[in-house]
Tab-separated table of C-alpha atoms in Angstrom:
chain	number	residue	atom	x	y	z
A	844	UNK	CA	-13.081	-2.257	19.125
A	845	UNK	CA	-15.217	-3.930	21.469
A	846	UNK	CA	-17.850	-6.576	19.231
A	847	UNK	CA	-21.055	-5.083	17.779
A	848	UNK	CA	-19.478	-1.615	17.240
A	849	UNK	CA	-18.548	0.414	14.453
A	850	UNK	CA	-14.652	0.448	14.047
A	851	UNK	CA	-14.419	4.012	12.482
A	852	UNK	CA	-17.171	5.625	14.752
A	853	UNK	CA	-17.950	3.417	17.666
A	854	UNK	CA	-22.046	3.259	16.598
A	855	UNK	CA	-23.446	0.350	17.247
A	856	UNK	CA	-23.842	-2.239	14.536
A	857	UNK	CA	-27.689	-3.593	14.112
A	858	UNK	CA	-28.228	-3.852	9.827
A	859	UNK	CA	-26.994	-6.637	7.601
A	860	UNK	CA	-25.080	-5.616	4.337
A	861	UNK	CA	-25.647	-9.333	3.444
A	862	UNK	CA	-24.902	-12.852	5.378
A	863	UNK	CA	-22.842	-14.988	3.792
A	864	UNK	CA	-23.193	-17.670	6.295
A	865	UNK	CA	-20.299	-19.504	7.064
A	866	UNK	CA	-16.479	-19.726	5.497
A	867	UNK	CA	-12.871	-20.891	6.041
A	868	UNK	CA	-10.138	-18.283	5.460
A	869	UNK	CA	-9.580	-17.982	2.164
A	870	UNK	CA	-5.930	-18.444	1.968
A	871	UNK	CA	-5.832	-21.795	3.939
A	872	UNK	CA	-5.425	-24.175	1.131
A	873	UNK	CA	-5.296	-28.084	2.045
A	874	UNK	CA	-2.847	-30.237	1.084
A	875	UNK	CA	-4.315	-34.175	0.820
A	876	UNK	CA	-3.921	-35.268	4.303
A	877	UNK	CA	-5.883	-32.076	5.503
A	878	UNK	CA	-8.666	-33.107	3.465
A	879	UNK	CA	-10.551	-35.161	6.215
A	880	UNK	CA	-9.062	-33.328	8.989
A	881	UNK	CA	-11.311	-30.648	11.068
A	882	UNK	CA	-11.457	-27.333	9.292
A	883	UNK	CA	-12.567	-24.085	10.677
A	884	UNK	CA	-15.513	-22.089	9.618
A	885	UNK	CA	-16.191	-18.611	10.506
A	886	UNK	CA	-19.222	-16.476	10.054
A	887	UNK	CA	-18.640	-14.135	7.080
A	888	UNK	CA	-22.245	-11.593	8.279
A	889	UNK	CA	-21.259	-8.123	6.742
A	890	UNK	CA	-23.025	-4.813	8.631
A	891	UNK	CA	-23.545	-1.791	7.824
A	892	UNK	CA	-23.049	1.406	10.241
A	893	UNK	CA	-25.926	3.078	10.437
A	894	UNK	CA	-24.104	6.585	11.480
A	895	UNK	CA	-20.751	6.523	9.453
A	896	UNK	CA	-21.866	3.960	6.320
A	897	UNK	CA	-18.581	2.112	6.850
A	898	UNK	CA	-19.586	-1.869	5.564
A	899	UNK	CA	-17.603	-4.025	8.020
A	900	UNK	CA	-16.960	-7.834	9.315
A	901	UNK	CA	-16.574	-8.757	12.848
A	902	UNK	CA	-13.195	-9.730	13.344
A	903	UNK	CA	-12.694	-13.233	14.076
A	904	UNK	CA	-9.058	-14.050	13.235
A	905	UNK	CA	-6.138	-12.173	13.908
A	906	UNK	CA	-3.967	-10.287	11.069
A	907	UNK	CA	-0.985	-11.849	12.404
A	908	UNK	CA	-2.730	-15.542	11.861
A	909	UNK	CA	-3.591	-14.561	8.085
A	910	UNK	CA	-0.334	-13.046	7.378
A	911	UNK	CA	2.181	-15.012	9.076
A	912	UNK	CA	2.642	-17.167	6.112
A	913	UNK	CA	1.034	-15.894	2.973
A	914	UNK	CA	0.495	-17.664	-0.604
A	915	UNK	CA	-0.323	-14.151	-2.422
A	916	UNK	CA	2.561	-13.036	-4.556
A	917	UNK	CA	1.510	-9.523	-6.474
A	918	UNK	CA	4.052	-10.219	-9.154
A	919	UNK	CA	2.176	-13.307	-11.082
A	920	UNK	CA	-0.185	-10.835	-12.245
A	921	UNK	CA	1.509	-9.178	-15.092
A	922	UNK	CA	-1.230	-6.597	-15.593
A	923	UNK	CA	-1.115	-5.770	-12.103
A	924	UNK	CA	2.599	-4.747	-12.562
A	925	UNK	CA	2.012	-2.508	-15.412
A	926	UNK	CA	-0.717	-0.819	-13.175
A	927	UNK	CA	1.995	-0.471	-10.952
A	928	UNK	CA	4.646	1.036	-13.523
A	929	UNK	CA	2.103	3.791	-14.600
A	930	UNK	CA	1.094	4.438	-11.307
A	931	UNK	CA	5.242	5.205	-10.553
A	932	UNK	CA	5.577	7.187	-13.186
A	933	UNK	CA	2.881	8.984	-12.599
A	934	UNK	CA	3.451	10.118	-9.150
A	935	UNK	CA	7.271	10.490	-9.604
A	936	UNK	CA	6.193	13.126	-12.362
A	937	UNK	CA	3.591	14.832	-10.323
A	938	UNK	CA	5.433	15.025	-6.966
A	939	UNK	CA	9.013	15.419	-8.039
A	940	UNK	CA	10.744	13.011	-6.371
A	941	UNK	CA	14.472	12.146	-6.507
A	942	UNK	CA	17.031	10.462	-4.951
A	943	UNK	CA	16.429	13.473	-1.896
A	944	UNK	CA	13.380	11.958	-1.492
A	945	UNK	CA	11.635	8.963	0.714
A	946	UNK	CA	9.028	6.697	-0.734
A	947	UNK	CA	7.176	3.859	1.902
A	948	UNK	CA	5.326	1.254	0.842
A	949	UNK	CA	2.570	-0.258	3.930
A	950	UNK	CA	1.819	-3.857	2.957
A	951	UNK	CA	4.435	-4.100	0.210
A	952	UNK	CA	3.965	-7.199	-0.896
A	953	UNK	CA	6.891	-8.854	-2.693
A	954	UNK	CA	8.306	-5.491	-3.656
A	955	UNK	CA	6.097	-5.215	-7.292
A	956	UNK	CA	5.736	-1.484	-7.012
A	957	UNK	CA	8.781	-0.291	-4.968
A	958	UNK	CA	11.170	-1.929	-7.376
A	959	UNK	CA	10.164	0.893	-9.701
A	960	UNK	CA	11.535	3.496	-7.284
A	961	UNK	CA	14.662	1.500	-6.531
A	962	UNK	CA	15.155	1.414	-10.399
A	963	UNK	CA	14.633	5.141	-10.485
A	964	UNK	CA	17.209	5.371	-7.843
A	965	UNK	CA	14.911	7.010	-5.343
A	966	UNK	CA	15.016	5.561	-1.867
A	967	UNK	CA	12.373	3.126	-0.538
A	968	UNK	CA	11.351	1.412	2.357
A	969	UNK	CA	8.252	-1.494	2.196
A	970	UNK	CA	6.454	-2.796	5.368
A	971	UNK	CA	5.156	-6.038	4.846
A	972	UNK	CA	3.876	-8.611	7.820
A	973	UNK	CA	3.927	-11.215	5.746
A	974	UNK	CA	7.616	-13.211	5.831
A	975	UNK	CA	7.297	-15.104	3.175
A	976	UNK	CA	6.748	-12.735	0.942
A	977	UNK	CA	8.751	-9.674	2.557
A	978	UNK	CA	11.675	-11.803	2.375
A	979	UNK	CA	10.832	-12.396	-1.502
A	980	UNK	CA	11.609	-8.674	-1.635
A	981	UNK	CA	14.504	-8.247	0.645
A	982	UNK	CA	16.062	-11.439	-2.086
A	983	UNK	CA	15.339	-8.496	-4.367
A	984	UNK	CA	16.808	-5.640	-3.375
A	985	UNK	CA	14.230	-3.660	-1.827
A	986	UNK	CA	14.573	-2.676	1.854
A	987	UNK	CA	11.566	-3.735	3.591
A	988	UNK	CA	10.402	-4.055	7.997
A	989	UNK	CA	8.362	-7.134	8.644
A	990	UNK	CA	5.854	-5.892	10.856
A	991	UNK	CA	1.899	-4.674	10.712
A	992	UNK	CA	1.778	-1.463	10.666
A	993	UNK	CA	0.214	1.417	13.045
A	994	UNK	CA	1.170	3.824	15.387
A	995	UNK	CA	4.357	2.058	16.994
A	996	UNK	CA	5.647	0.613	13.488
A	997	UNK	CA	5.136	4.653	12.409
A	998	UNK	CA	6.798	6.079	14.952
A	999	UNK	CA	9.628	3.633	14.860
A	1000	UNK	CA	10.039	4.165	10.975
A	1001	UNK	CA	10.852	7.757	11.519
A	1002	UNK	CA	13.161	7.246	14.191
A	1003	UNK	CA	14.943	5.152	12.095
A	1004	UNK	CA	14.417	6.460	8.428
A	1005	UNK	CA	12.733	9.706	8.544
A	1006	UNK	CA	9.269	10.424	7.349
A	1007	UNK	CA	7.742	9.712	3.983
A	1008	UNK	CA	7.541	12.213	0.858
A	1009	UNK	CA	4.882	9.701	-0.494
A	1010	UNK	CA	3.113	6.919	1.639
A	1011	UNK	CA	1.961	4.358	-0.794
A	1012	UNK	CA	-1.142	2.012	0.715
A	1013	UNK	CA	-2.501	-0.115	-2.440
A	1014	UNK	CA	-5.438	-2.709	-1.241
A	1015	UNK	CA	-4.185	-2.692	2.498
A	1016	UNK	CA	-6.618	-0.268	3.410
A	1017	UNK	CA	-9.934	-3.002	4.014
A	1018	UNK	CA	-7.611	-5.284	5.930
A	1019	UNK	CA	-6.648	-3.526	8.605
A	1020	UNK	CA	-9.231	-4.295	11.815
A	1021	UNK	CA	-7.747	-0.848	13.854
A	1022	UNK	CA	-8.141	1.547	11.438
A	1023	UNK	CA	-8.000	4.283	14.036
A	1024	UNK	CA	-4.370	2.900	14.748
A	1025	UNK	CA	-3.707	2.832	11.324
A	1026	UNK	CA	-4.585	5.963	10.202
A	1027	UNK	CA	-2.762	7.619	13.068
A	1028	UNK	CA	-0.126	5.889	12.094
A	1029	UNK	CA	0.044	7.170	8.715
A	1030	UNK	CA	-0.394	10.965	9.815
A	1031	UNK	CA	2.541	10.557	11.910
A	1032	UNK	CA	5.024	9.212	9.238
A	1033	UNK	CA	3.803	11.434	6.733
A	1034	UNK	CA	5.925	14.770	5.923
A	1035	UNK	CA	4.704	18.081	6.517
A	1036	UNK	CA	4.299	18.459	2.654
A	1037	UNK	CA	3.991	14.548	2.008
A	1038	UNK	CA	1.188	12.825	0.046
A	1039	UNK	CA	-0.235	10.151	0.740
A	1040	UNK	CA	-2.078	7.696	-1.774
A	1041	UNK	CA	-4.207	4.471	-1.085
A	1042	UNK	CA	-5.938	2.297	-3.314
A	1043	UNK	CA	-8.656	0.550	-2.444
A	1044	UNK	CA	-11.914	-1.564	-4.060
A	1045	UNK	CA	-14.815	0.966	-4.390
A	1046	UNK	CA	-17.891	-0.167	-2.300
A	1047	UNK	CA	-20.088	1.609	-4.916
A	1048	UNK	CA	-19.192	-0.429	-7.493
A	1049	UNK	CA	-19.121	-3.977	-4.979
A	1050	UNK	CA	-22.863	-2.639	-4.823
A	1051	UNK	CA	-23.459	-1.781	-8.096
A	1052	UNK	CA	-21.697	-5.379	-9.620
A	1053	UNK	CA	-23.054	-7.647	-7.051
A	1054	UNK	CA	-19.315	-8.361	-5.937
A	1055	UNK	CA	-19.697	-10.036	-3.288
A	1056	UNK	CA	-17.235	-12.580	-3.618
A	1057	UNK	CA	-15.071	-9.388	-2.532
A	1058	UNK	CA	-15.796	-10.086	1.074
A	1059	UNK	CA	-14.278	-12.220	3.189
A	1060	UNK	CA	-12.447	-12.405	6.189
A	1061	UNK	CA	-8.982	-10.567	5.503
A	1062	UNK	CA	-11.302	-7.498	4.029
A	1063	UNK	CA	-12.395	-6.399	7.192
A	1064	UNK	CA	-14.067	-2.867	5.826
A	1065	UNK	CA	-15.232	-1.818	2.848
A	1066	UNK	CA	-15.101	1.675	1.332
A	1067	UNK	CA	-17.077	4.398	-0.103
A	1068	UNK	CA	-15.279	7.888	-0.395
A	1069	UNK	CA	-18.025	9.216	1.540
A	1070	UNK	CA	-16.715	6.981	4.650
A	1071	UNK	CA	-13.147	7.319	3.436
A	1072	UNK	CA	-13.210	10.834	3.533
A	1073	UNK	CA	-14.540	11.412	7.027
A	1074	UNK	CA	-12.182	8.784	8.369
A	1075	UNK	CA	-9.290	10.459	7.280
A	1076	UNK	CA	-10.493	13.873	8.139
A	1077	UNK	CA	-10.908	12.871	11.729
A	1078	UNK	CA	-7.067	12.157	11.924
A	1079	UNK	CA	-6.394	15.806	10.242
A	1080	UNK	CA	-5.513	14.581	6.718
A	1081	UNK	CA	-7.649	15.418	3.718
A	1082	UNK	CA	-8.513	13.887	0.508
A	1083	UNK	CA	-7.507	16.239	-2.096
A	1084	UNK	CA	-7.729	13.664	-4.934
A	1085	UNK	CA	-9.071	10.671	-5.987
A	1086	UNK	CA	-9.482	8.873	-9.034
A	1087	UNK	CA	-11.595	5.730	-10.219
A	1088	UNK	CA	-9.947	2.650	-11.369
A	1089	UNK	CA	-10.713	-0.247	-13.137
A	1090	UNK	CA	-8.321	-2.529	-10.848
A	1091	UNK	CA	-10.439	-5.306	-8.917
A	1092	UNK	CA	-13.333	-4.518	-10.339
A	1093	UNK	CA	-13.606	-1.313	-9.576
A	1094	UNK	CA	-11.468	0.754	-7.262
A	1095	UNK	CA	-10.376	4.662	-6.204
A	1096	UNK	CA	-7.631	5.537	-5.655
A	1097	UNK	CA	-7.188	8.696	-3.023
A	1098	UNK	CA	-4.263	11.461	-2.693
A	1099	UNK	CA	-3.971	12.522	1.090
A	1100	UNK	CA	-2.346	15.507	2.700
A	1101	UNK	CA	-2.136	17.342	5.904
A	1102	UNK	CA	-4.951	19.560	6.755
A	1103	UNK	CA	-2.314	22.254	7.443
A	1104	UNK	CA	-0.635	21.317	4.084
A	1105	UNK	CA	-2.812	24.478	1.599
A	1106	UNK	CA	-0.630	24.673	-1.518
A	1107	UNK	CA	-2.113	21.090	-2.731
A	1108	UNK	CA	-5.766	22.296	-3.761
A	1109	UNK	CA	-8.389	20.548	-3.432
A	1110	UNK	CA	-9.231	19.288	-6.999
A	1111	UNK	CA	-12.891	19.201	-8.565
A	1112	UNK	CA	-13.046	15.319	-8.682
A	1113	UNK	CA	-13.535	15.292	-4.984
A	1114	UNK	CA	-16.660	16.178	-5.564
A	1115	UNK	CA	-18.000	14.900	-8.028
A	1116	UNK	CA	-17.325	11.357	-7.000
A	1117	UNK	CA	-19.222	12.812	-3.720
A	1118	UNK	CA	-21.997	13.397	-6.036
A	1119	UNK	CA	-22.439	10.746	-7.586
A	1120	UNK	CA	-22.114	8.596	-4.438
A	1121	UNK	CA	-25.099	10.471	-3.314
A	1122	UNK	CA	-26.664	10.187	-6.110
A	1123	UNK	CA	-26.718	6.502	-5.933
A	1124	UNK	CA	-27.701	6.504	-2.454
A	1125	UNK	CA	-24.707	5.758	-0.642
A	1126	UNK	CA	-25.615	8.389	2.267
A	1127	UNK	CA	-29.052	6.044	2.407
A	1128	UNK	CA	-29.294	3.336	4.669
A	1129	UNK	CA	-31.924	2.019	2.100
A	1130	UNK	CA	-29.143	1.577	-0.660
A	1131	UNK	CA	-27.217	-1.386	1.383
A	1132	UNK	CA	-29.809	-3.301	2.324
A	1133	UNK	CA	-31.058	-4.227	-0.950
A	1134	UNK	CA	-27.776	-5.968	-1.478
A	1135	UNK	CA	-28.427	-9.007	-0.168
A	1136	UNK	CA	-31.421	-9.774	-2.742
A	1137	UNK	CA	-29.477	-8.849	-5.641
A	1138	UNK	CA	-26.518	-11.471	-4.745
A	1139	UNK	CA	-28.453	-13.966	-4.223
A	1140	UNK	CA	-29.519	-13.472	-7.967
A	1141	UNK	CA	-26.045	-14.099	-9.129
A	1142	UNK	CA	-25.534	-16.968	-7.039
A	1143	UNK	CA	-28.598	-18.665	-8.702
A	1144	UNK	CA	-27.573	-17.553	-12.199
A	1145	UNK	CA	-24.128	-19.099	-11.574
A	1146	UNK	CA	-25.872	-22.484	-10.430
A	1147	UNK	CA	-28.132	-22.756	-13.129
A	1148	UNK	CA	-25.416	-22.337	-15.311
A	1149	UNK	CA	-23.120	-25.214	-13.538
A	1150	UNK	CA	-25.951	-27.574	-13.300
A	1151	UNK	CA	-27.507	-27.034	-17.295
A	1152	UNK	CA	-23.875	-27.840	-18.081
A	1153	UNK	CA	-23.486	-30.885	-15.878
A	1154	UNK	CA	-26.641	-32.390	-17.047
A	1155	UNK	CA	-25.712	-31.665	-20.809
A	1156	UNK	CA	-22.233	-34.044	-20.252
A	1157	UNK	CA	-20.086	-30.679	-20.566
A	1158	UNK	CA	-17.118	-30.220	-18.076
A	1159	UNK	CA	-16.509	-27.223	-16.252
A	1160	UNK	CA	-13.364	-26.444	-14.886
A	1161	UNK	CA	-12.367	-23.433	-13.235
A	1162	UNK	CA	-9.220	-20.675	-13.513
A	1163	UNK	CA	-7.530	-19.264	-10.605
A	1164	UNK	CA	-7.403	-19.940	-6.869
A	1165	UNK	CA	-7.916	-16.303	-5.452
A	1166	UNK	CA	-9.771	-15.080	-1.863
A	1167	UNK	CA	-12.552	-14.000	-3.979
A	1168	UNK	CA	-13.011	-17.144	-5.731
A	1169	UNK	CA	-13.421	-19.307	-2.272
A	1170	UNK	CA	-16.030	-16.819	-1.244
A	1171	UNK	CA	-18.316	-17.973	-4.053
A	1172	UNK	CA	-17.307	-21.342	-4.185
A	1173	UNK	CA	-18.305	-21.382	-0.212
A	1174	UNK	CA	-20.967	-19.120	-0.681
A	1175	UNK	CA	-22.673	-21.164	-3.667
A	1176	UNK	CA	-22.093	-24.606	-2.603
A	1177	UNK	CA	-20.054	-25.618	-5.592
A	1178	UNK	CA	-17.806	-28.556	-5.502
A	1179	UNK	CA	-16.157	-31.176	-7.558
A	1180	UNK	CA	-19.597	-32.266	-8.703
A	1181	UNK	CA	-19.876	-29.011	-10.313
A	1182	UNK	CA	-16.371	-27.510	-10.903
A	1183	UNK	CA	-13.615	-30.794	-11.672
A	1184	UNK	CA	-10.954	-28.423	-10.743
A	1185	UNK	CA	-9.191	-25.331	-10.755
A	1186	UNK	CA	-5.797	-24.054	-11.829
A	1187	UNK	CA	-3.315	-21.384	-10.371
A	1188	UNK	CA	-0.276	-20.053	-11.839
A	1189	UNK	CA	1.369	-19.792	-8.093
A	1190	UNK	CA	3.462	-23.027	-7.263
A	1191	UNK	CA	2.393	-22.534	-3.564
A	1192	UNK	CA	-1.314	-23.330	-4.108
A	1193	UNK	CA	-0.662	-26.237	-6.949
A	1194	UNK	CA	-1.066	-30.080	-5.865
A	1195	UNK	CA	-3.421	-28.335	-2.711
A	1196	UNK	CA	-7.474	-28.069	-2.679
A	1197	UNK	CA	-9.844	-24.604	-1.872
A	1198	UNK	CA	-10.768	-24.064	1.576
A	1199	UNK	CA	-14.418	-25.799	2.704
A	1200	UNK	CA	-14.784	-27.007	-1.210
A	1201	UNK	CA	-11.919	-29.189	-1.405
A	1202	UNK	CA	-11.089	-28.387	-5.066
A	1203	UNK	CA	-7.976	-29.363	-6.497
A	1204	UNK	CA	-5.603	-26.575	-7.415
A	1205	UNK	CA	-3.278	-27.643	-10.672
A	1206	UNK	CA	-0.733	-25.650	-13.151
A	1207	UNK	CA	-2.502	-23.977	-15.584
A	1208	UNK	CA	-1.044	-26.647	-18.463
A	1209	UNK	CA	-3.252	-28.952	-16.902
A	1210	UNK	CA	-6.506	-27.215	-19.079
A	1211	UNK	CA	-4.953	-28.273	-22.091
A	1212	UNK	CA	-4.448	-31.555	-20.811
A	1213	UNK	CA	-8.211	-32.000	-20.142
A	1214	UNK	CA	-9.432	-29.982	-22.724
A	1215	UNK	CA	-12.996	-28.617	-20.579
A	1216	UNK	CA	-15.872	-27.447	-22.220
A	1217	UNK	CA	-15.535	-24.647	-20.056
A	1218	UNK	CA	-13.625	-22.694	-17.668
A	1219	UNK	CA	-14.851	-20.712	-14.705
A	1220	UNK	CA	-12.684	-17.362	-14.140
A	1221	UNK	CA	-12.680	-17.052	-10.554
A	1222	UNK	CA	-10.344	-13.821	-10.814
A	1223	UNK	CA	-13.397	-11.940	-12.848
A	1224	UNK	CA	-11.330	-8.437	-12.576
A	1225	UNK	CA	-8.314	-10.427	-14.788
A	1226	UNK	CA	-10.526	-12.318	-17.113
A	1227	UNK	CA	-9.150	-10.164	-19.956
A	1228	UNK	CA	-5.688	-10.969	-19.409
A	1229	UNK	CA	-6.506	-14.756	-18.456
A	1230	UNK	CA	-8.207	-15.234	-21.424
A	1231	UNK	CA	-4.934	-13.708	-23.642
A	1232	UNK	CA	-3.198	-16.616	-21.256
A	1233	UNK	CA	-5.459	-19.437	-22.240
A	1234	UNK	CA	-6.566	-18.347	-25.746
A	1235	UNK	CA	-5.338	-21.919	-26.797
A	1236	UNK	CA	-8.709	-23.371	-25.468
A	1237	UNK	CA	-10.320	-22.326	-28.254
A	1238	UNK	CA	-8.738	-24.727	-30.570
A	1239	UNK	CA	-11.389	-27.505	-29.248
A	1240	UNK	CA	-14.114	-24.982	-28.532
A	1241	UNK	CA	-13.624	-24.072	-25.268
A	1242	UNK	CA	-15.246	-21.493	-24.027
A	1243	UNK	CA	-14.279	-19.078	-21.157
A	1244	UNK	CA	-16.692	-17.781	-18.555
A	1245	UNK	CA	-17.055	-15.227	-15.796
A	1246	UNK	CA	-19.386	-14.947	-12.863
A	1247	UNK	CA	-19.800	-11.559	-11.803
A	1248	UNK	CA	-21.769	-9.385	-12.202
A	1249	UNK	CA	-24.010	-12.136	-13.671
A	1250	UNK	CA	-23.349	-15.559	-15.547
A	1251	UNK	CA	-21.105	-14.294	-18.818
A	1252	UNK	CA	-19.608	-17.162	-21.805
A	1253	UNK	CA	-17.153	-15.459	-24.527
């Protein structure tokens, strides 16, 4: 998509969502000798389409430099897995599937959800561009391509494997830059009487929670079910589905079928999540552009917070290494002055430092070590199940906080 268009409709691209100036990619973490090297900075400016009300980035990276090695592993989260037990369960109930039947996973991950299908003895395939993590999967039994995925990769998976009785797409859906490609792709590995089913972060409730540490530079789009909707109805699929999640703050999740496909009705919650959409004003390009103001009032929240605390001898210290978190880090201009450190469960981003704030990254044991006054849940949407982690911290009065929607201590 040539730059300053819309990559769903072609319009072209005039109105800020909000500008949140410059920003490494979030998954480059530093080891010690990168620290005074040169590091790149890319403009993170978010528009919205006037015509189609698809929020977007410019792209200014390729997927295959953000994926060819990646540190994100969706197994450390254990209530992400549980999400993704239910969720197989649920669909293996509702669809019937068997061992006659043909599940695909696009961006797979390390094989967290699939390995619920393999268990249940119905066959699987994941595509994952990622190596390092596809091969994770692979080490563990489920079949997976390492490629991106579109058109070609769709056509070659049927060739080879046949088409899918359920096409699984679970937070893949914002990173893809071609989403004409994409979506193509998925109507032509999709069975007559398939389903599809994608999860993806809610825009709506981005808006609603100020969460715009959501966006950076792997997200490339961002979704309403307004925008969803029409871009899958211009490829002859349709929404027939959806429900709302709690999942990353906030997220639908859509069930997809051929247009020609008529014994899957359409059910009511279709539209009444339209409704309320347009109730809120997502069909307004008034709505998004009173998103920039309120962020900025949650960036100076947080920063009051981090300074009062600095200049009261209390040390805050913060919990999780994640994309989000380097978007507000970046975004607020907080560094070891104001956060001593962060910790990470993954090995891969331990003994490293945060992209553009140069944080160090340590095991989680290293909290009780210190024992902080505070500490800063960069992962907001886990900040339940972190704080069942790190309940320990109370035993010198620790306290746990979270920064999104607005400045929160429990």
């Amino acid at each position: 998509m040539p730059e300053g268009q819309c990559r769903l409709c072609s319009h072209t691209l005039s109105k800020t969502f909000i500008d949140l100036g410059k920003s490494p990619l979030c998954e480059t973490f530093l080891t010690s000798k990168q620290l005074n090297e040169e590091e790149r900075f890319y403009p993170l400016l978010t528009q919205v389409c006037e015509n189609c009300f698809l929020v977007q980035i410019a792209q200014f990276v390729t997927p295959q430099d953000i994926y060819f090695e990646y540190p994100y592993f969706s197994s450390f989260s254990k209530s992400w897995l549980e999400h993704a037990s239910s969720y197989s369960k649920s669909v293996k109930t509702r669809f019937k599937l068997n061992n006659n039947s043909q599940v695909v996973e696009i961006a797979s991950n390390d094989g967290y959800l699939l390995r619920n299908f393999v268990n249940a003895n119905i066959p699987c395939l994941g595509i994952e561009p990622a190596q390092n993590v596809a091969k994770s999967a692979i080490e563990n039994g489920i079949p997976t391509l390492i490629k991106f995925f579109g058109v070609n990769t769709a056509q070659e998976v049927v060739n080879d494997f046949g088409q899918a009785d359920l096409l699984v797409g679970n937070n893949v859906l914002a990173h893809v830059p071609d989403l004409i490609d994409f979506i193509a792709g998925m109507k032509i590995l999709l069975k007559p009487y398939g389903v599809i089913t994608m999860e993806f972060p809610h825009l709506m409730r981005l808006m609603e929670d100020s969460q715009f540490d959501t966006i950076y530079h792997e997200h490339f789009s961002y979704f309403s079910f307004l925008t969803a909707q029409r871009a899958f109805a211009e490829h002859g699929l349709t929404i027939f589905d959806v429900e709302e999640l709690h999942t990353h703050g906030g997220s639908l999740r859509i069930f997809a079928k051929h247009q020609e496909y008529l014994e899957l009705a359409v059910t009511p919650a279709v539209n009444q999540l339209l409704d309320k959409e347009i109730k809120f004003g997502l069909n307004q390009l008034k709505t998004y552009l009173h998103f920039e103001k309120q962020s900025c009032e949650t960036k100076y929240t947080l920063l009051d917070f981090l300074i009062s605390a600095k200049r009261a001898g209390k040390i805050v210290v913060g919990y999780g290494a994640p994309g989000k978190g380097n978007t507000l880090l970046n975004y607020c201009g907080i560094r070891k002055d104001l956060l001593e450190y962060t910790v990470d469960l993954n090995p891969l981003k331990q003994g490293k430092f945060t992209p553009g704030t140069h944080i160090p990254i340590h095991a989680p044991e290293h909290i009780f070590a210190t024992r902080p006054d505070y500490v800063l849940i960069l992962p907001w949407n886990l900040a339940e199940e972190i704080s069942q982690q790190m309940t320990g911290i109370r035993e010198w009065g620790g306290q746990f906080v979270v920064p999104i929607p607005a400045v929160r201590i429990f």
